[in-house]
Amino acid sequence: MTVTKVGVLGARGKVGTAICDAVRAADDMELVAEIDQGDALQSLVDSGAEVVVDFTHPDVVMPNLEFCVANGIHAVVGTTGFTEDRLDTLRGWLEASPGTGVLIAPNFAIGAILMMRFAVQAAKYFPSAEIIELHHPNKADAPSGTAHRTAAMMGQARADAGLGPSPDATSTGLDGARGADVDGVRVHSVRVTGLVAHQEVLLGTQGETLTIRHDSLDRTSFAPGVLLGVRQIANAPGLTVGLDSFMDL
Amino acid sequence: MTVTKVGVLGARGKVGTAICDAVRAADDMELVAEIDQGDALQSLVDSGAEVVVDFTHPDVVMPNLEFCVANGIHAVVGTTGFTEDRLDTLRGWLEASPGTGVLIAPNFAIGAILMMRFAVQAAKYFPSAEIIELHHPNKADAPSGTAHRTAAMMGQARADAGLGPSPDATSTGLDGARGADVDGVRVHSVRVTGLVAHQEVLLGTQGETLTIRHDSLDRTSFAPGVLLGVRQIANAPGLTVGLDSFMDL
Amino acid sequence: MTVTKVGVLGARGKVGTAICDAVRAADDMELVAEIDQGDALQSLVDSGAEVVVDFTHPDVVMPNLEFCVANGIHAVVGTTGFTEDRLDTLRGWLEASPGTGVLIAPNFAIGAILMMRFAVQAAKYFPSAEIIELHHPNKADAPSGTAHRTAAMMGQARADAGLGPSPDATSTGLDGARGADVDGVRVHSVRVTGLVAHQEVLLGTQGETLTIRHDSLDRTSFAPGVLLGVRQIANAPGLTVGLDSFMDL
Amino acid sequence: MTVTKVGVLGARGKVGTAICDAVRAADDMELVAEIDQGDALQSLVDSGAEVVVDFTHPDVVMPNLEFCVANGIHAVVGTTGFTEDRLDTLRGWLEASPGTGVLIAPNFAIGAILMMRFAVQAAKYFPSAEIIELHHPNKADAPSGTAHRTAAMMGQARADAGLGPSPDATSTGLDGARGADVDGVRVHSVRVTGLVAHQEVLLGTQGETLTIRHDSLDRTSFAPGVLLGVRQIANAPGLTVGLDSFMDL
């Protein structure tokens, strides 16, 4: 088995700590550098890191990536704030360093990625589609970003397939009972103490329904997806956006 | 085993047919009269019916019951349209025929009755409570009558226990995402082809949730409740409203 | 819109009746022939049928297909009993009639097909995978054929990806508690009155789970899949096995 | 509002810390003593504690309770290891200190208590009953203790009501598919990475099912039940076993 040398940026934050734990537990990886604010990036080179994981901050991620790409170190990035401008800059750096790969992903939870993928693939085969997302009551937005995105993609798939609106004979009722309408897909947001983060996509046709449900029960659910990224990035030179590009779907 | 002689009114309708089948299949009952429009009520007396089941129509149920009570035949009634006036009239007839019992129930589905009962009993122990009801898309009302009633009873139980509003930090979102508000309990109505009639009550407190779900998959789900009523009515002289009075809860 | 002329073989059986209803309700199809035992196949030709749907019996399906292929009529077939020998015979007939297509599918329920497909695609990304199938108590086999097949395909996908056994620290317990082992995937069979046919595939990794559930609530759930087959078969000359070949997955 | 003065024994353990947090957060309680190994029990008296919460160890709980009862301090106890002998000793102490109350409970999770209660209450109304319990794969026993207890109580309720065995036509299958048999109730144990602790009780009759599900998502789910015990214990002199005695069910 080849062992990949991995460096972690943002290693002392909550997320970074979980990533360091996951790298240490993986048989095919060695954790060679744990870097946080105030540490020199040069230790990535000195320790021979082949892949870097960056869950830091929009303010520092660009210099981090400039350094890594310049030194031929691949990067798996969960930091947010990537505008089209930033992606273009990154592409420029990567052109100058052929063979180096960078993965930028907004979501590393494999279960959530698969839920969205399957929901979109299935959408065109069912006249009815609704989403129920369930979260703890401290959440500020309703629907959740994931539910909104899922609904929009499903609505697009339905439109592309020429499906009309979902059947709905509701003629009397209370405001809000039928949820929010996102591109023709109804979304219901449940907020209940004790819940963490859950989403259910419900599809129906004559005599049968298909339900795709994702439950996130713990804040470390990004870790297996990060390891998946680390294992694939060396074979994907240039810029990749979205972990699903590395999944065989 | 005592065998109870049962007559069915409205015996040739869809519901009546299912009730006749259920009575025939019960070891402790004998189906002695199947009566529908145009048949003489007298055959109930002639056949020795001890209990009558009436799933007919508001227009004919009162004369039916007048005849039964006058002849000392107990009645289990699923016909709708009972106003307070009608119930008073019925009470008058029953006073004149001591020992005769009549059960009027809006719902004979045992699972639905238990779902509502448990939801109300549990309500005061959980800061959060929401309802998701799911039906086929031909349904006209949203929320369903059952969901509306469940929410109202749960809201009352919460108020009686001095619970404040369910926690909810939602500050941004889309209209309708958080469902309809029924006495402080949010209700979400899902309409999907292929579904029949389903309801889920979700209760949450620190670190745990309790879910009570009822699935009605077939239009004959009233039958076991009707048999339960037939078995108990002889021991309950006078007027009883609601099948839960006959359940040991 | 092009309208396809459709003939139905086995048109007076339960399944055939539902298919005739579905064809009649489809805007892009015309039901031109309803054939059952004792009717002449020639009326398929006389009525101009372009596609035939065959849900008949293993004893008669081969002569039916020989006639259709010889006359250049495409066929969508749900009849069972296709051995490799029969498929070879069929391929021979089709070679002699280029441009004619035959679809043989063991399962036309789109939701069930998607559940299996998604379960197999997802299998390699999760260390844990189990199946719960739930049916009415009159079912003779446990696990169900669908659950057995799903588990076997998931077990193969896990093996291909080099996954070891699912983690399981059970050291004490009761016989049967952990279900049946099908190629490393545990399968649990629930039999409860009131249920119809349901299956849940549960996949888990660190901090998250993905659940894919299919509910079949009604015996007509094959109809949308049959229509899908009718719409595609003219573009698929030769023999196709499995409706998923016609789905864009 | 009356404010109750509360002392916590075992205050520096994981569970004790969560209880101290919960007491501090409750408007109607004041945390006056946090005691752990090496601390003097006398500080309970000195601080004026009215109620003590004991989540310690079988080795020290008896001296703790002897001290509390002797000083007229009520106790809410989650420590395990109470034999009939120990309960008798405790009853003796309580007789000598009239007005003092002690609650011993094996389970403080309100959702789990309600799930069991409702499952047992409902059991006699449904011909079919099965249990699915789902846990993380590090669990040693299958079925779980809670599932085993629930099944045994449901089996008893079914027997008391004269119900025969659940219908089951299974005639062919794989070993273990139908789960473990606990007093006539089938129990299925699912072990999947990412899960915490979950249990689903499934009851079915003609055309409908009732599902009661408990999800424990976090190790602090005992806290609301402990507070409930603290609020009630002053009104329950003597020994009480089981938190459900304090619930209005």
mmCIF file of N, CA and C in Angstrom, chain A residues 18 22 108-112 114-115 117-119 121-122 124-126 205-224 228 246-249, chain C residues 18 22 108-112 114-115 117-119 121-122 124-126 205-224 228 246-249:
data_model
loop_
_atom_site.group_PDB
_atom_site.id
_atom_site.type_symbol
_atom_site.label_atom_id
_atom_site.label_comp_id
_atom_site.label_asym_id
_atom_site.label_seq_id
_atom_site.Cartn_x
_atom_site.Cartn_y
_atom_site.Cartn_z
ATOM 1 N N ALA A 18 -10.684 17.212 13.894
ATOM 2 C CA ALA A 18 -11.358 15.992 13.438
ATOM 3 C C ALA A 18 -10.676 15.432 12.190
ATOM 4 N N ALA A 22 -8.831 11.819 11.673
ATOM 5 C CA ALA A 22 -9.206 10.900 10.591
ATOM 6 C C ALA A 22 -7.988 10.493 9.771
ATOM 7 N N PHE A 108 -18.632 18.063 2.032
ATOM 8 C CA PHE A 108 -17.877 16.810 1.995
ATOM 9 C C PHE A 108 -18.654 15.634 2.578
ATOM 10 N N ALA A 109 -19.906 15.846 2.993
ATOM 11 C CA ALA A 109 -20.692 14.750 3.559
ATOM 12 C C ALA A 109 -21.181 13.866 2.423
ATOM 13 N N ILE A 110 -20.623 12.673 2.338
ATOM 14 C CA ILE A 110 -20.913 11.780 1.212
ATOM 15 C C ILE A 110 -22.401 11.454 1.124
ATOM 16 N N GLY A 111 -23.013 11.258 2.273
ATOM 17 C CA GLY A 111 -24.438 10.931 2.283
ATOM 18 C C GLY A 111 -25.274 12.062 1.718
ATOM 19 N N ALA A 112 -24.936 13.289 2.036
ATOM 20 C CA ALA A 112 -25.690 14.438 1.524
ATOM 21 C C ALA A 112 -25.496 14.583 0.018
ATOM 22 N N LEU A 114 -24.793 12.175 -2.113
ATOM 23 C CA LEU A 114 -25.533 11.108 -2.795
ATOM 24 C C LEU A 114 -27.031 11.381 -2.769
ATOM 25 N N MET A 115 -27.547 11.853 -1.625
ATOM 26 C CA MET A 115 -28.972 12.182 -1.560
ATOM 27 C C MET A 115 -29.346 13.156 -2.673
ATOM 28 N N ARG A 117 -27.710 13.846 -5.489
ATOM 29 C CA ARG A 117 -27.521 13.246 -6.796
ATOM 30 C C ARG A 117 -28.689 12.309 -7.169
ATOM 31 N N PHE A 118 -29.030 11.442 -6.232
ATOM 32 C CA PHE A 118 -30.103 10.481 -6.509
ATOM 33 C C PHE A 118 -31.445 11.201 -6.679
ATOM 34 N N ALA A 119 -31.680 12.223 -5.863
ATOM 35 C CA ALA A 119 -32.940 12.962 -5.963
ATOM 36 C C ALA A 119 -33.089 13.580 -7.352
ATOM 37 N N GLN A 121 -31.477 12.617 -10.149
ATOM 38 C CA GLN A 121 -31.592 11.550 -11.160
ATOM 39 C C GLN A 121 -33.006 10.987 -11.222
ATOM 40 N N ALA A 122 -33.632 10.844 -10.056
ATOM 41 C CA ALA A 122 -34.952 10.215 -9.989
ATOM 42 C C ALA A 122 -36.069 11.177 -10.385
ATOM 43 N N LYS A 124 -37.181 13.014 -12.722
ATOM 44 C CA LYS A 124 -37.975 13.037 -13.948
ATOM 45 C C LYS A 124 -38.925 11.843 -14.071
ATOM 46 N N TYR A 125 -38.762 10.846 -13.189
ATOM 47 C CA TYR A 125 -39.607 9.651 -13.298
ATOM 48 C C TYR A 125 -40.854 9.694 -12.413
ATOM 49 N N PHE A 126 -41.045 10.772 -11.676
ATOM 50 C CA PHE A 126 -42.151 10.836 -10.710
ATOM 51 C C PHE A 126 -42.954 12.117 -10.887
ATOM 52 N N THR A 205 -45.274 8.126 -7.629
ATOM 53 C CA THR A 205 -45.997 7.873 -8.872
ATOM 54 C C THR A 205 -47.105 6.869 -8.558
ATOM 55 N N GLN A 206 -47.807 6.403 -9.565
ATOM 56 C CA GLN A 206 -48.953 5.523 -9.337
ATOM 57 C C GLN A 206 -48.619 4.321 -8.454
ATOM 58 N N GLY A 207 -49.187 4.270 -7.256
ATOM 59 C CA GLY A 207 -49.060 3.088 -6.416
ATOM 60 C C GLY A 207 -47.751 2.893 -5.694
ATOM 61 N N GLU A 208 -46.795 3.822 -5.828
ATOM 62 C CA GLU A 208 -45.520 3.635 -5.140
ATOM 63 C C GLU A 208 -44.839 4.970 -4.858
ATOM 64 N N THR A 209 -44.018 4.961 -3.815
ATOM 65 C CA THR A 209 -43.206 6.141 -3.501
ATOM 66 C C THR A 209 -41.759 5.712 -3.295
ATOM 67 N N LEU A 210 -40.857 6.655 -3.538
ATOM 68 C CA LEU A 210 -39.434 6.454 -3.282
ATOM 69 C C LEU A 210 -38.997 7.568 -2.346
ATOM 70 N N THR A 211 -38.347 7.200 -1.250
ATOM 71 C CA THR A 211 -37.886 8.181 -0.275
ATOM 72 C C THR A 211 -36.380 8.089 -0.147
ATOM 73 N N ILE A 212 -35.719 9.226 -0.240
ATOM 74 C CA ILE A 212 -34.267 9.274 -0.063
ATOM 75 C C ILE A 212 -34.011 10.190 1.121
ATOM 76 N N ARG A 213 -33.411 9.637 2.172
ATOM 77 C CA ARG A 213 -33.254 10.397 3.407
ATOM 78 C C ARG A 213 -31.804 10.438 3.854
ATOM 79 N N HIS A 214 -31.370 11.621 4.250
ATOM 80 C CA HIS A 214 -30.031 11.787 4.807
ATOM 81 C C HIS A 214 -30.144 12.265 6.241
ATOM 82 N N ASP A 215 -29.458 11.593 7.150
ATOM 83 C CA ASP A 215 -29.390 12.011 8.544
ATOM 84 C C ASP A 215 -27.945 12.330 8.888
ATOM 85 N N SER A 216 -27.712 13.555 9.302
ATOM 86 C CA SER A 216 -26.399 13.930 9.797
ATOM 87 C C SER A 216 -26.527 14.006 11.308
ATOM 88 N N LEU A 217 -25.830 13.128 12.006
ATOM 89 C CA LEU A 217 -26.040 13.003 13.451
ATOM 90 C C LEU A 217 -24.874 13.550 14.247
ATOM 91 N N ASP A 218 -23.864 14.049 13.552
ATOM 92 C CA ASP A 218 -22.607 14.352 14.242
ATOM 93 C C ASP A 218 -21.820 15.297 13.343
ATOM 94 N N ARG A 219 -21.100 16.230 13.950
ATOM 95 C CA ARG A 219 -20.428 17.282 13.185
ATOM 96 C C ARG A 219 -19.196 16.770 12.438
ATOM 97 N N THR A 220 -18.828 15.502 12.603
ATOM 98 C CA THR A 220 -17.628 15.012 11.925
ATOM 99 C C THR A 220 -17.947 14.261 10.641
ATOM 100 N N SER A 221 -19.149 14.426 10.138
ATOM 101 C CA SER A 221 -19.545 13.628 8.979
ATOM 102 C C SER A 221 -18.820 14.048 7.698
ATOM 103 N N PHE A 222 -18.073 15.133 7.749
ATOM 104 C CA PHE A 222 -17.303 15.529 6.567
ATOM 105 C C PHE A 222 -16.036 14.675 6.406
ATOM 106 N N ALA A 223 -15.589 13.995 7.485
ATOM 107 C CA ALA A 223 -14.263 13.361 7.460
ATOM 108 C C ALA A 223 -14.102 12.291 6.368
ATOM 109 N N PRO A 224 -15.028 11.337 6.213
ATOM 110 C CA PRO A 224 -14.800 10.343 5.152
ATOM 111 C C PRO A 224 -14.705 10.965 3.760
ATOM 112 N N LEU A 228 -11.623 10.721 1.047
ATOM 113 C CA LEU A 228 -11.872 10.361 -0.349
ATOM 114 C C LEU A 228 -11.192 11.360 -1.283
ATOM 115 N N PHE A 246 -15.395 13.216 -7.986
ATOM 116 C CA PHE A 246 -14.502 12.108 -7.638
ATOM 117 C C PHE A 246 -15.280 10.838 -7.305
ATOM 118 N N MET A 247 -16.610 10.900 -7.439
ATOM 119 C CA MET A 247 -17.401 9.728 -7.102
ATOM 120 C C MET A 247 -17.902 9.088 -8.391
ATOM 121 N N ASP A 248 -18.025 7.795 -8.348
ATOM 122 C CA ASP A 248 -18.348 7.008 -9.530
ATOM 123 C C ASP A 248 -19.868 6.824 -9.568
ATOM 124 N N LEU A 249 -20.566 7.804 -10.123
ATOM 125 C CA LEU A 249 -22.038 7.807 -10.021
ATOM 126 C C LEU A 249 -22.702 7.733 -11.398
ATOM 127 N N ALA C 18 -55.329 -3.247 -15.804
ATOM 128 C CA ALA C 18 -54.671 -2.020 -15.339
ATOM 129 C C ALA C 18 -53.820 -1.417 -16.445
ATOM 130 N N ALA C 22 -54.154 2.248 -18.263
ATOM 131 C CA ALA C 22 -53.033 3.189 -18.327
ATOM 132 C C ALA C 22 -52.771 3.635 -19.757
ATOM 133 N N PHE C 108 -41.270 -3.838 -13.257
ATOM 134 C CA PHE C 108 -41.580 -2.574 -13.927
ATOM 135 C C PHE C 108 -41.832 -1.426 -12.941
ATOM 136 N N ALA C 109 -41.710 -1.690 -11.633
ATOM 137 C CA ALA C 109 -41.945 -0.617 -10.659
ATOM 138 C C ALA C 109 -40.722 0.293 -10.650
ATOM 139 N N ILE C 110 -40.881 1.501 -11.156
ATOM 140 C CA ILE C 110 -39.757 2.420 -11.316
ATOM 141 C C ILE C 110 -39.090 2.717 -9.981
ATOM 142 N N GLY C 111 -39.900 2.872 -8.941
ATOM 143 C CA GLY C 111 -39.343 3.162 -7.620
ATOM 144 C C GLY C 111 -38.461 2.033 -7.115
ATOM 145 N N ALA C 112 -38.869 0.802 -7.342
ATOM 146 C CA ALA C 112 -38.071 -0.342 -6.892
ATOM 147 C C ALA C 112 -36.768 -0.438 -7.680
ATOM 148 N N LEU C 114 -35.151 2.050 -9.108
ATOM 149 C CA LEU C 114 -34.257 3.122 -8.669
ATOM 150 C C LEU C 114 -33.668 2.815 -7.296
ATOM 151 N N MET C 115 -34.491 2.301 -6.381
ATOM 152 C CA MET C 115 -33.978 1.935 -5.052
ATOM 153 C C MET C 115 -32.794 0.993 -5.184
ATOM 154 N N ARG C 117 -30.852 0.416 -7.829
ATOM 155 C CA ARG C 117 -29.751 1.059 -8.517
ATOM 156 C C ARG C 117 -28.959 1.976 -7.568
ATOM 157 N N PHE C 118 -29.691 2.821 -6.849
ATOM 158 C CA PHE C 118 -29.028 3.772 -5.948
ATOM 159 C C PHE C 118 -28.307 3.032 -4.815
ATOM 160 N N ALA C 119 -28.945 1.970 -4.306
ATOM 161 C CA ALA C 119 -28.325 1.215 -3.214
ATOM 162 C C ALA C 119 -26.984 0.635 -3.658
ATOM 163 N N GLN C 121 -25.097 1.725 -6.218
ATOM 164 C CA GLN C 121 -24.144 2.818 -6.487
ATOM 165 C C GLN C 121 -23.528 3.349 -5.198
ATOM 166 N N ALA C 122 -24.352 3.438 -4.156
ATOM 167 C CA ALA C 122 -23.890 4.037 -2.897
ATOM 168 C C ALA C 122 -23.065 3.064 -2.065
ATOM 169 N N LYS C 124 -20.447 1.287 -2.051
ATOM 170 C CA LYS C 124 -19.002 1.298 -1.810
ATOM 171 C C LYS C 124 -18.535 2.472 -0.955
ATOM 172 N N TYR C 125 -19.406 3.439 -0.724
ATOM 173 C CA TYR C 125 -19.006 4.615 0.042
ATOM 174 C C TYR C 125 -19.300 4.507 1.533
ATOM 175 N N PHE C 126 -19.889 3.405 1.978
ATOM 176 C CA PHE C 126 -20.314 3.294 3.372
ATOM 177 C C PHE C 126 -19.809 2.000 3.996
ATOM 178 N N THR C 205 -21.931 5.838 7.555
ATOM 179 C CA THR C 205 -20.509 6.118 7.733
ATOM 180 C C THR C 205 -20.391 7.092 8.901
ATOM 181 N N GLN C 206 -19.196 7.566 9.158
ATOM 182 C CA GLN C 206 -18.970 8.418 10.323
ATOM 183 C C GLN C 206 -19.940 9.601 10.398
ATOM 184 N N GLY C 207 -20.801 9.616 11.414
ATOM 185 C CA GLY C 207 -21.641 10.772 11.680
ATOM 186 C C GLY C 207 -22.830 10.965 10.762
ATOM 187 N N GLU C 208 -23.073 10.053 9.807
ATOM 188 C CA GLU C 208 -24.211 10.253 8.913
ATOM 189 C C GLU C 208 -24.720 8.921 8.364
ATOM 190 N N THR C 209 -25.995 8.913 8.031
ATOM 191 C CA THR C 209 -26.583 7.744 7.383
ATOM 192 C C THR C 209 -27.374 8.196 6.157
ATOM 193 N N LEU C 210 -27.493 7.279 5.199
ATOM 194 C CA LEU C 210 -28.304 7.501 4.004
ATOM 195 C C LEU C 210 -29.322 6.365 3.946
ATOM 196 N N THR C 211 -30.593 6.719 3.805
ATOM 197 C CA THR C 211 -31.645 5.709 3.749
ATOM 198 C C THR C 211 -32.371 5.821 2.419
ATOM 199 N N ILE C 212 -32.533 4.703 1.739
ATOM 200 C CA ILE C 212 -33.282 4.684 0.484
ATOM 201 C C ILE C 212 -34.449 3.735 0.690
ATOM 202 N N ARG C 213 -35.659 4.273 0.585
ATOM 203 C CA ARG C 213 -36.834 3.476 0.916
ATOM 204 C C ARG C 213 -37.830 3.447 -0.232
ATOM 205 N N HIS C 214 -38.335 2.262 -0.511
ATOM 206 C CA HIS C 214 -39.374 2.110 -1.518
ATOM 207 C C HIS C 214 -40.638 1.582 -0.851
ATOM 208 N N ASP C 215 -41.763 2.247 -1.100
ATOM 209 C CA ASP C 215 -43.055 1.781 -0.609
ATOM 210 C C ASP C 215 -43.948 1.479 -1.796
ATOM 211 N N SER C 216 -44.399 0.250 -1.881
ATOM 212 C CA SER C 216 -45.367 -0.112 -2.901
ATOM 213 C C SER C 216 -46.705 -0.239 -2.193
ATOM 214 N N LEU C 217 -47.636 0.632 -2.524
ATOM 215 C CA LEU C 217 -48.872 0.708 -1.749
ATOM 216 C C LEU C 217 -50.061 0.162 -2.509
ATOM 217 N N ASP C 218 -49.814 -0.289 -3.732
ATOM 218 C CA ASP C 218 -50.942 -0.582 -4.611
ATOM 219 C C ASP C 218 -50.429 -1.488 -5.722
ATOM 220 N N ARG C 219 -51.254 -2.426 -6.157
ATOM 221 C CA ARG C 219 -50.818 -3.440 -7.123
ATOM 222 C C ARG C 219 -50.641 -2.898 -8.534
ATOM 223 N N THR C 220 -50.950 -1.620 -8.781
ATOM 224 C CA THR C 220 -50.823 -1.089 -10.144
ATOM 225 C C THR C 220 -49.531 -0.301 -10.338
ATOM 226 N N SER C 221 -48.578 -0.471 -9.438
ATOM 227 C CA SER C 221 -47.372 0.361 -9.513
ATOM 228 C C SER C 221 -46.489 -0.003 -10.702
ATOM 229 N N PHE C 222 -46.810 -1.083 -11.411
ATOM 230 C CA PHE C 222 -46.025 -1.425 -12.608
ATOM 231 C C PHE C 222 -46.405 -0.552 -13.800
ATOM 232 N N ALA C 223 -47.573 0.101 -13.755
ATOM 233 C CA ALA C 223 -48.098 0.755 -14.951
ATOM 234 C C ALA C 223 -47.186 1.856 -15.515
ATOM 235 N N PRO C 224 -46.700 2.809 -14.696
ATOM 236 C CA PRO C 224 -45.842 3.839 -15.299
ATOM 237 C C PRO C 224 -44.598 3.261 -15.966
ATOM 238 N N LEU C 228 -43.318 3.622 -19.870
ATOM 239 C CA LEU C 228 -41.949 4.025 -20.186
ATOM 240 C C LEU C 228 -41.347 3.065 -21.205
ATOM 241 N N PHE C 246 -33.480 1.361 -20.058
ATOM 242 C CA PHE C 246 -34.186 2.466 -20.713
ATOM 243 C C PHE C 246 -34.219 3.717 -19.839
ATOM 244 N N MET C 247 -33.569 3.638 -18.674
ATOM 245 C CA MET C 247 -33.593 4.797 -17.778
ATOM 246 C C MET C 247 -32.225 5.473 -17.825
ATOM 247 N N ASP C 248 -32.243 6.762 -17.658
ATOM 248 C CA ASP C 248 -31.053 7.579 -17.816
ATOM 249 C C ASP C 248 -30.414 7.747 -16.426
ATOM 250 N N LEU C 249 -29.598 6.756 -16.035
ATOM 251 C CA LEU C 249 -29.103 6.732 -14.642
ATOM 252 C C LEU C 249 -27.577 6.854 -14.570
#
